[in-house]
mmCIF file of C-alpha atoms in Angstrom:
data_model
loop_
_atom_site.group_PDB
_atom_site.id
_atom_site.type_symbol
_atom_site.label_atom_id
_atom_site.label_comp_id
_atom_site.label_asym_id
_atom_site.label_seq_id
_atom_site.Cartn_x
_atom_site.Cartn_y
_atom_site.Cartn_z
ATOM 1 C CA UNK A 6 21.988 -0.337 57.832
ATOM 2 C CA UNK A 7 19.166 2.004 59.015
ATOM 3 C CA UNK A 8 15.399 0.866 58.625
ATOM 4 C CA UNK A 9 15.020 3.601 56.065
ATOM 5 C CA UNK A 10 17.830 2.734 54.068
ATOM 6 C CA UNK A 11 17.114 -0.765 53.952
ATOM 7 C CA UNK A 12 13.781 0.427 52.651
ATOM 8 C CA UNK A 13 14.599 2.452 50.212
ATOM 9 C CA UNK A 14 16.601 -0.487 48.696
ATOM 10 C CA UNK A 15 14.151 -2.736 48.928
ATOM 11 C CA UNK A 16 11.946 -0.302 47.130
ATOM 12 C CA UNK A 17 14.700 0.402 44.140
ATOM 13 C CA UNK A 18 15.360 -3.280 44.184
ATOM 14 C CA UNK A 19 11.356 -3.748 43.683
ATOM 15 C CA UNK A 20 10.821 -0.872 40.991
ATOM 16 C CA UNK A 21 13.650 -2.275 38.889
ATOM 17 C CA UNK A 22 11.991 -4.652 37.166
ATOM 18 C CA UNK A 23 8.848 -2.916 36.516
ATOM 19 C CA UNK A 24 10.943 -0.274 35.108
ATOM 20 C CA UNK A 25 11.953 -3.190 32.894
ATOM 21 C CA UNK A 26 8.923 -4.452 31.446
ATOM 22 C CA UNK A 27 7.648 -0.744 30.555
ATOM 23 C CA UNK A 28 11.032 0.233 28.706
ATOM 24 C CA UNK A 29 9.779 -2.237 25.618
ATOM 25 C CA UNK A 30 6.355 -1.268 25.902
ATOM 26 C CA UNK A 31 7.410 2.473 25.231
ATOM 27 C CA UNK A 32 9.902 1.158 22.399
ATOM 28 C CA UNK A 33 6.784 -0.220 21.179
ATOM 29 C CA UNK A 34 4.353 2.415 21.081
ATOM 30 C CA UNK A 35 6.674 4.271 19.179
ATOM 31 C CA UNK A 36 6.822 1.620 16.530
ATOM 32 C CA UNK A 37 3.238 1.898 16.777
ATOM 33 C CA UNK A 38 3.507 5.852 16.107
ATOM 34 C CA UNK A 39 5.259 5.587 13.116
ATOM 35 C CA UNK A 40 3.297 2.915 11.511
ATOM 36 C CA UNK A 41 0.456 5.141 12.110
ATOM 37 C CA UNK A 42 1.710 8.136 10.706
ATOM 38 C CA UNK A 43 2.694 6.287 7.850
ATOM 39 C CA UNK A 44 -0.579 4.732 7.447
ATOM 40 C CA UNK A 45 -2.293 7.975 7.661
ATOM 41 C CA UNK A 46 -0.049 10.028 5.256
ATOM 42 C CA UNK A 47 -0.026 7.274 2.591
ATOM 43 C CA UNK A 48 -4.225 7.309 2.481
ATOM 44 C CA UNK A 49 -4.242 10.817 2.443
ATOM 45 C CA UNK A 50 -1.482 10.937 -0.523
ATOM 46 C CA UNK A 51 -3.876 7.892 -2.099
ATOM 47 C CA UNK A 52 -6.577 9.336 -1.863
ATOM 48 C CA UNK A 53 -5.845 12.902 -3.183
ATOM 49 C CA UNK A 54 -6.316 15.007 -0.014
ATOM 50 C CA UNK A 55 -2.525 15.795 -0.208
ATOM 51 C CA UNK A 56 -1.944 16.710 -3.782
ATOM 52 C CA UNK A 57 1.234 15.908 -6.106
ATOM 53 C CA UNK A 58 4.142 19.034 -5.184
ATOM 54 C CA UNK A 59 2.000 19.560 -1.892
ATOM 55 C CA UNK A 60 4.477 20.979 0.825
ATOM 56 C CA UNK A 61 4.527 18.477 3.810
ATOM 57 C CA UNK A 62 5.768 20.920 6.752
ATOM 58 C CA UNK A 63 6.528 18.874 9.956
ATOM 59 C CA UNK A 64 5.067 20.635 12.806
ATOM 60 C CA UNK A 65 1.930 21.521 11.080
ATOM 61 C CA UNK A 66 1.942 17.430 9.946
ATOM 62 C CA UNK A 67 2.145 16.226 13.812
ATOM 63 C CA UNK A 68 -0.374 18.578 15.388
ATOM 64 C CA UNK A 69 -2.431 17.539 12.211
ATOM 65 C CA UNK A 70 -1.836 13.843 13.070
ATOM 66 C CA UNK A 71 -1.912 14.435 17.101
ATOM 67 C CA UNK A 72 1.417 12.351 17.676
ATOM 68 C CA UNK A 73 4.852 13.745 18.019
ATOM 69 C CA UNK A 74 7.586 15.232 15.547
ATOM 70 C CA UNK A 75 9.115 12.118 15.313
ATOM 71 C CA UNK A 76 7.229 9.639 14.322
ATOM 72 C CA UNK A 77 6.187 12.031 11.509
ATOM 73 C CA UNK A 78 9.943 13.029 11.194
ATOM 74 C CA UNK A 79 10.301 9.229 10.048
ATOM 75 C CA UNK A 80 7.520 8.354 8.608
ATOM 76 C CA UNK A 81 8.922 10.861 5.696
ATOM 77 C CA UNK A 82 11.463 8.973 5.071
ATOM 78 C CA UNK A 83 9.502 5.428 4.900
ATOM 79 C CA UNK A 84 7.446 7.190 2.044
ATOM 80 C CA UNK A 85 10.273 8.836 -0.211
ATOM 81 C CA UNK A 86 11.265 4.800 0.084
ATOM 82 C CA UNK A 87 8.009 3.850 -1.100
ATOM 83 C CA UNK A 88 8.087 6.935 -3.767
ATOM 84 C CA UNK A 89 5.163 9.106 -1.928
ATOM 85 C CA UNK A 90 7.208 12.100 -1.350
ATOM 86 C CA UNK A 91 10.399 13.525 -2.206
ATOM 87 C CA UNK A 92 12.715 14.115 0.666
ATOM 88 C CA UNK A 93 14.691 17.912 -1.322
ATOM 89 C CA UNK A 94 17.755 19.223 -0.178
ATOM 90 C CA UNK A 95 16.432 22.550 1.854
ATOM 91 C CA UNK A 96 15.399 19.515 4.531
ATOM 92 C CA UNK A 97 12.069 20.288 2.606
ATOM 93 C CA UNK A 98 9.526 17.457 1.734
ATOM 94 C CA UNK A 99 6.726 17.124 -1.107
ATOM 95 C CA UNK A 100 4.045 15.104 -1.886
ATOM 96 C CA UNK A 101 5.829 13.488 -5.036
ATOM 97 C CA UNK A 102 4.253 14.196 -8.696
ATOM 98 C CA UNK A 103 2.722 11.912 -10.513
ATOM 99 C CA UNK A 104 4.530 11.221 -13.727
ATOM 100 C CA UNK A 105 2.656 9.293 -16.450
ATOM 101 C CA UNK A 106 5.689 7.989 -17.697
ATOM 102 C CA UNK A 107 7.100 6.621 -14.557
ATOM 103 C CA UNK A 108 3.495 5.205 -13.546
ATOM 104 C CA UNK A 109 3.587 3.530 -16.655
ATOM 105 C CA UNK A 110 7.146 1.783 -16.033
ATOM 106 C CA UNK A 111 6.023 0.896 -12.452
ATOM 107 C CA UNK A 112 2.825 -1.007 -13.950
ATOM 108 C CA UNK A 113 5.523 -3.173 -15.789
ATOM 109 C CA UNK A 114 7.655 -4.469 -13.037
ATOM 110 C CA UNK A 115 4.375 -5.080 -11.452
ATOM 111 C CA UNK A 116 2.983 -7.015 -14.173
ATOM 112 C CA UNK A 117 6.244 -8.816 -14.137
ATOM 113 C CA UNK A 118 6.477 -9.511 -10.602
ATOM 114 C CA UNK A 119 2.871 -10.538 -10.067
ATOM 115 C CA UNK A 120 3.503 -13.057 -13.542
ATOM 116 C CA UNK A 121 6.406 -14.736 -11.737
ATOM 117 C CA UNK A 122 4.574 -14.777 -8.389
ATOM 118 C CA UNK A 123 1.434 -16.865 -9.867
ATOM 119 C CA UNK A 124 3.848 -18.838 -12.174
ATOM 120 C CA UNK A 125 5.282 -19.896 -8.862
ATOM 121 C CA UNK A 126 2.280 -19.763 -6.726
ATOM 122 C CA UNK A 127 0.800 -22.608 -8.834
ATOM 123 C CA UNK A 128 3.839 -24.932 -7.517
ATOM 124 C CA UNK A 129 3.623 -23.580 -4.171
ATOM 125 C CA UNK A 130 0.347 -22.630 -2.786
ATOM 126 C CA UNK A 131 -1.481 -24.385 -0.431
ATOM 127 C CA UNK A 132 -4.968 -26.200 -0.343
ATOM 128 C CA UNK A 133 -6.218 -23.528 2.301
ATOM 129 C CA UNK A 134 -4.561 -20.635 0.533
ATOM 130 C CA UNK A 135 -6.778 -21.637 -2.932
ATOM 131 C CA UNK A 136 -9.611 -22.140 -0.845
ATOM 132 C CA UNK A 137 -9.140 -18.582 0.463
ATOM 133 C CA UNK A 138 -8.450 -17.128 -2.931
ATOM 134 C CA UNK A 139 -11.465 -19.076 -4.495
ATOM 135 C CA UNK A 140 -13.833 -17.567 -1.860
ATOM 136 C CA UNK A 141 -12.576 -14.032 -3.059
ATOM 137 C CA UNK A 142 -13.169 -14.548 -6.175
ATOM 138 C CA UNK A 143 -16.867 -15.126 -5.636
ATOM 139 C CA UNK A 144 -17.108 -12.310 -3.117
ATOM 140 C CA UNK A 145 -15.324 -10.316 -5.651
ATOM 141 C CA UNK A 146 -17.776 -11.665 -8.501
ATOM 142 C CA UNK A 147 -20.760 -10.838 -5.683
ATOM 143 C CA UNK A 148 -19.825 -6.980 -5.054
ATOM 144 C CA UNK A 149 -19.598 -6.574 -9.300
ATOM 145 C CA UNK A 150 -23.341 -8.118 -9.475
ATOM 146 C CA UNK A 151 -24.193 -5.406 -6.864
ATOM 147 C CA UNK A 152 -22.351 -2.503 -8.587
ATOM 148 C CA UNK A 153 -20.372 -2.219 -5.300
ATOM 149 C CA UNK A 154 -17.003 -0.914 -7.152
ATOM 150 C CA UNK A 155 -15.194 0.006 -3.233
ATOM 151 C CA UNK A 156 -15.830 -3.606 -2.164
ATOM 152 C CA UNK A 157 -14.662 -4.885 -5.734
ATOM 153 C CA UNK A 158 -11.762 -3.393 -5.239
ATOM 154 C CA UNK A 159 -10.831 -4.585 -2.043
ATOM 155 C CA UNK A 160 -11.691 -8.174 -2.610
ATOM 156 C CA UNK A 161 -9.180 -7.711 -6.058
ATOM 157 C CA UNK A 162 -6.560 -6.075 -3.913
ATOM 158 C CA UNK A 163 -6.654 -9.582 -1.151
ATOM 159 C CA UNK A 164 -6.418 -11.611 -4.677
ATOM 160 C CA UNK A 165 -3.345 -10.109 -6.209
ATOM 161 C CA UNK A 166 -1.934 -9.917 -2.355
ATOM 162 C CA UNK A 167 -2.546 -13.640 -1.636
ATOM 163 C CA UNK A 168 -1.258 -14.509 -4.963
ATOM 164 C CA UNK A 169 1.968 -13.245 -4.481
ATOM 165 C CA UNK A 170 2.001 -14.640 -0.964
ATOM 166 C CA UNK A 171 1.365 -17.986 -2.365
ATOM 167 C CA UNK A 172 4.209 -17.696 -3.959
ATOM 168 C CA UNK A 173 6.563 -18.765 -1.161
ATOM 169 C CA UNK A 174 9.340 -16.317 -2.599
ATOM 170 C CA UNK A 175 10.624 -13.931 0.451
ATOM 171 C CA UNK A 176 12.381 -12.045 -2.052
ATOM 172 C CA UNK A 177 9.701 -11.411 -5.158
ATOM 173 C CA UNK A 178 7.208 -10.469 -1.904
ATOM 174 C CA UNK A 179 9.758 -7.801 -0.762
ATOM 175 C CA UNK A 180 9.870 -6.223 -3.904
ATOM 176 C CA UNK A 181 6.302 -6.532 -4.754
ATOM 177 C CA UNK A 182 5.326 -4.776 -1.276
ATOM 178 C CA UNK A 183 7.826 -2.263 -2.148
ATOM 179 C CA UNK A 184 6.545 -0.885 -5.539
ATOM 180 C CA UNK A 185 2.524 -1.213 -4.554
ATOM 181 C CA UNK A 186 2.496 2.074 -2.879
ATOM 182 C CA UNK A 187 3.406 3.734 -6.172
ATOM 183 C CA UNK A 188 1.240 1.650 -8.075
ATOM 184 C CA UNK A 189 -2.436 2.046 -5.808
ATOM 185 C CA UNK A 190 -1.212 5.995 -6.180
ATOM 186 C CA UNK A 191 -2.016 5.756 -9.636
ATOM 187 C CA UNK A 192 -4.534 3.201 -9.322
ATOM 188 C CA UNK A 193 -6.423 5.882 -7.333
ATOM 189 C CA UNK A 194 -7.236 8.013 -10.229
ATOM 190 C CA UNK A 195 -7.607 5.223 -12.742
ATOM 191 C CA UNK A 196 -11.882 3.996 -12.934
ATOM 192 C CA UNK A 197 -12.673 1.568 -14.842
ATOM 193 C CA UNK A 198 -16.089 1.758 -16.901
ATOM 194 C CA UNK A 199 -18.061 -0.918 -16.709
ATOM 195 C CA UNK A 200 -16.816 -2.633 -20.029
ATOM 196 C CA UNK A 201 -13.828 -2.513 -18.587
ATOM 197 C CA UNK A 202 -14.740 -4.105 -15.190
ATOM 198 C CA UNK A 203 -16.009 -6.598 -17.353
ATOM 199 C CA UNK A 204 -13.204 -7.490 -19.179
ATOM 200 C CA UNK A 205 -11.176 -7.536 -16.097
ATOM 201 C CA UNK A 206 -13.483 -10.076 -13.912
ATOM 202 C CA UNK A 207 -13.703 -12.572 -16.631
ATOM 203 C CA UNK A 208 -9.457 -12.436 -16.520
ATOM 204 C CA UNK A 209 -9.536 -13.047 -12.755
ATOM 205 C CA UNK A 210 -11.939 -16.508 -13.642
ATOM 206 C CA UNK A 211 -9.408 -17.380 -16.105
ATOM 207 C CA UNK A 212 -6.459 -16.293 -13.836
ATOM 208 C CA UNK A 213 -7.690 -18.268 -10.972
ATOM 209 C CA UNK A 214 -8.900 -21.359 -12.881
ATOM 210 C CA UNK A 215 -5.217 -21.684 -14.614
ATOM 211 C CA UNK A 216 -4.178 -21.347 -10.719
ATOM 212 C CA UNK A 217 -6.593 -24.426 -9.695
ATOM 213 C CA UNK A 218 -5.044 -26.548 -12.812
ATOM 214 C CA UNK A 219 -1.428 -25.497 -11.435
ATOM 215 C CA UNK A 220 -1.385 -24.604 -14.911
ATOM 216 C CA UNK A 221 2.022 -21.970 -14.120
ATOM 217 C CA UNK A 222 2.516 -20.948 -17.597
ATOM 218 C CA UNK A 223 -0.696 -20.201 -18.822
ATOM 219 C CA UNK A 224 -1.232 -18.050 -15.814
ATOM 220 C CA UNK A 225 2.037 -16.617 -16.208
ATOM 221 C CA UNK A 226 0.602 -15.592 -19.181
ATOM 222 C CA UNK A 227 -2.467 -14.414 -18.689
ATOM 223 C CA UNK A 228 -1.073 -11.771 -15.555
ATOM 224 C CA UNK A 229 0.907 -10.179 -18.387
ATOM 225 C CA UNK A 230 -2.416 -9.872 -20.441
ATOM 226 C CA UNK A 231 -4.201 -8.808 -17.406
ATOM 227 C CA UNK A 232 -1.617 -6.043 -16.420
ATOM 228 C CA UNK A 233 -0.952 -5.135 -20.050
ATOM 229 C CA UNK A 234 -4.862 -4.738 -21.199
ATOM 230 C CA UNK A 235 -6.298 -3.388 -17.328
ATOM 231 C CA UNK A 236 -3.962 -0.479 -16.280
ATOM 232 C CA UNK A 237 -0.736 0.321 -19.395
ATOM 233 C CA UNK A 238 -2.893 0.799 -21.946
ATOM 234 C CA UNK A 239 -4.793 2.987 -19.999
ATOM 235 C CA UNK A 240 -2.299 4.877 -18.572
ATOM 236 C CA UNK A 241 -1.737 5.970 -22.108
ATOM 237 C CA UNK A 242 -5.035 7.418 -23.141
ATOM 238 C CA UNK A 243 -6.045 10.892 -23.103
ATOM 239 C CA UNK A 244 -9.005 10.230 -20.365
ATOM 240 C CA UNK A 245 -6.335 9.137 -18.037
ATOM 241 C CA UNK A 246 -4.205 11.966 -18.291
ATOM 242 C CA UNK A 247 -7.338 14.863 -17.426
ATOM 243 C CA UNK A 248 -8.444 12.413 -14.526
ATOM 244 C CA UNK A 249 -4.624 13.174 -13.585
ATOM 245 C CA UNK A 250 -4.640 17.012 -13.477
ATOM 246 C CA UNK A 251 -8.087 16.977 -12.325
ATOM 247 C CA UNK A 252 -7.265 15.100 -9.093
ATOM 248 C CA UNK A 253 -4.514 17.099 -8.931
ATOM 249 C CA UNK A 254 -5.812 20.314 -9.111
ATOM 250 C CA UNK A 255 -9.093 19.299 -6.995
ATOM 251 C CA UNK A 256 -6.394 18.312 -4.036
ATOM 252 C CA UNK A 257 -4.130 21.546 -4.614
ATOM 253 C CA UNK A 258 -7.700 23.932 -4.139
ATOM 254 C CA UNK A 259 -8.886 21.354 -0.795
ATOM 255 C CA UNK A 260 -5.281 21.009 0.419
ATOM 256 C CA UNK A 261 -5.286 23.307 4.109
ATOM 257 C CA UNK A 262 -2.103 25.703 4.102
ATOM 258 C CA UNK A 263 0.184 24.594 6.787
ATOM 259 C CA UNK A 264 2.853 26.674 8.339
ATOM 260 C CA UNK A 265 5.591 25.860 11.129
#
């Protein structure tokens, strides 16, 4: 075997496992890619900035985004999962509408699901978990003494999520992760006045004092109140319903057109 050719194997024999280590990494920065677009679409759906029957048009979604046709490509399909968007037949997708109705129905299984999670959560939480939850709840009672609703609702968001957690049930969490989308989406036009914050941080002491007494039932109990008395029976009054078209329509006129 010639010098060179001895070299040039050497050389193959030395690339190969570099080649190796950076096949994952690329594997993984598309996982990254997709998670990203999905992160981004979902907050802009949340939030309004892509309204309810909005057309979602690939190309001009990527170049938006700065990534790739694919990871957008997919991260369609993640949200007509989660309920976002509606994936039609033309290969076409929409921001989803929101229907009262439906909104409504998802608030139930919520309810339900969050119920069962602290029922079981007060058999199987941890020490450290409580601890965690009962230093939200006074960061969360903080940020309502300082009118800071955006912080409120974050802390109350790590309280329902570490609740379920604490349940220890891989199943309820699955199914709880997998309806929230569609529930924040209708959270995000839904304000609370202040009687209503209120109401609803004097059910979180209760809530998270049954929790310390591993009191399951009672808390059981008073997640279905909390659900029932915080977001249904507002979903069915009349304010609720203009905040819905006005979002709407504020999105529709802010919306950019987007062609291929």
């Amino acid at each position: 075997m010639s010098k060179n050719s001895a070299s040039e194997t050497a050389a193959i024999a030395d690339a190969a496992p570099s080649d190796m280590v950076r096949k994952p990494r690329v594997r993984e920065q598309k996982g990254w890619r997709h998670k990203d677009a999905v992160s981004l679409l979902r907050q802009m759906i949340l939030s309004g900035e892509l309204a309810p029957g909005y057309a979602l048009r690939e190309v001009a979604i990527s170049e938006r985004l700065g990534m790739s046709r694919t990871p957008v490509r997919e991260a369609f399909r993640t949200l007509a999962a989660e309920g976002l968007v509606e994936l039609l037949p033309n290969r076409s997708v929409v921001v989803a509408e929101l229907d009262e109705n439906e909104s409504i129905d998802v608030f139930s299984v919520l309810g339900t699901l969050e119920s069962l999670a602290g029922q079981q959560a007060c058999q199987r939480m941890t020490p450290e978990q409580l601890e965690r939850l009962e230093a939200l709840q006074r960061e969360m009672e903080e940020h309502y003494n300082n009118h800071d609703r955006a912080s409120y609702i974050r802390a109350n968001r790590a309280i329902h999520e570490l609740m379920v957690e604490g349940s220890n049930n891989n199943a309820l969490i699955l199914a709880w992760r997998l309806i929230l989308p569609r529930a924040e989406r209708a959270r995000s036009v839904n304000t609370l006045d202040r009687h209503r914050w209120a109401e609803a941080l004097e059910e979180h002491r209760k809530i998270f004092a049954a929790l310390a007494a591993r009191d399951g039932l009672r808390l059981s109990s008073l997640m279905q109140d909390h659900f029932a008395r915080g977001v249904i029976e507002r979903m069915t009054d009349t304010k609720f319903k203009n905040r819905v078209r006005v979002r709407a329509g504020s999105a529709e006129r802010a919306a950019e057109p987007v062609a291929d």
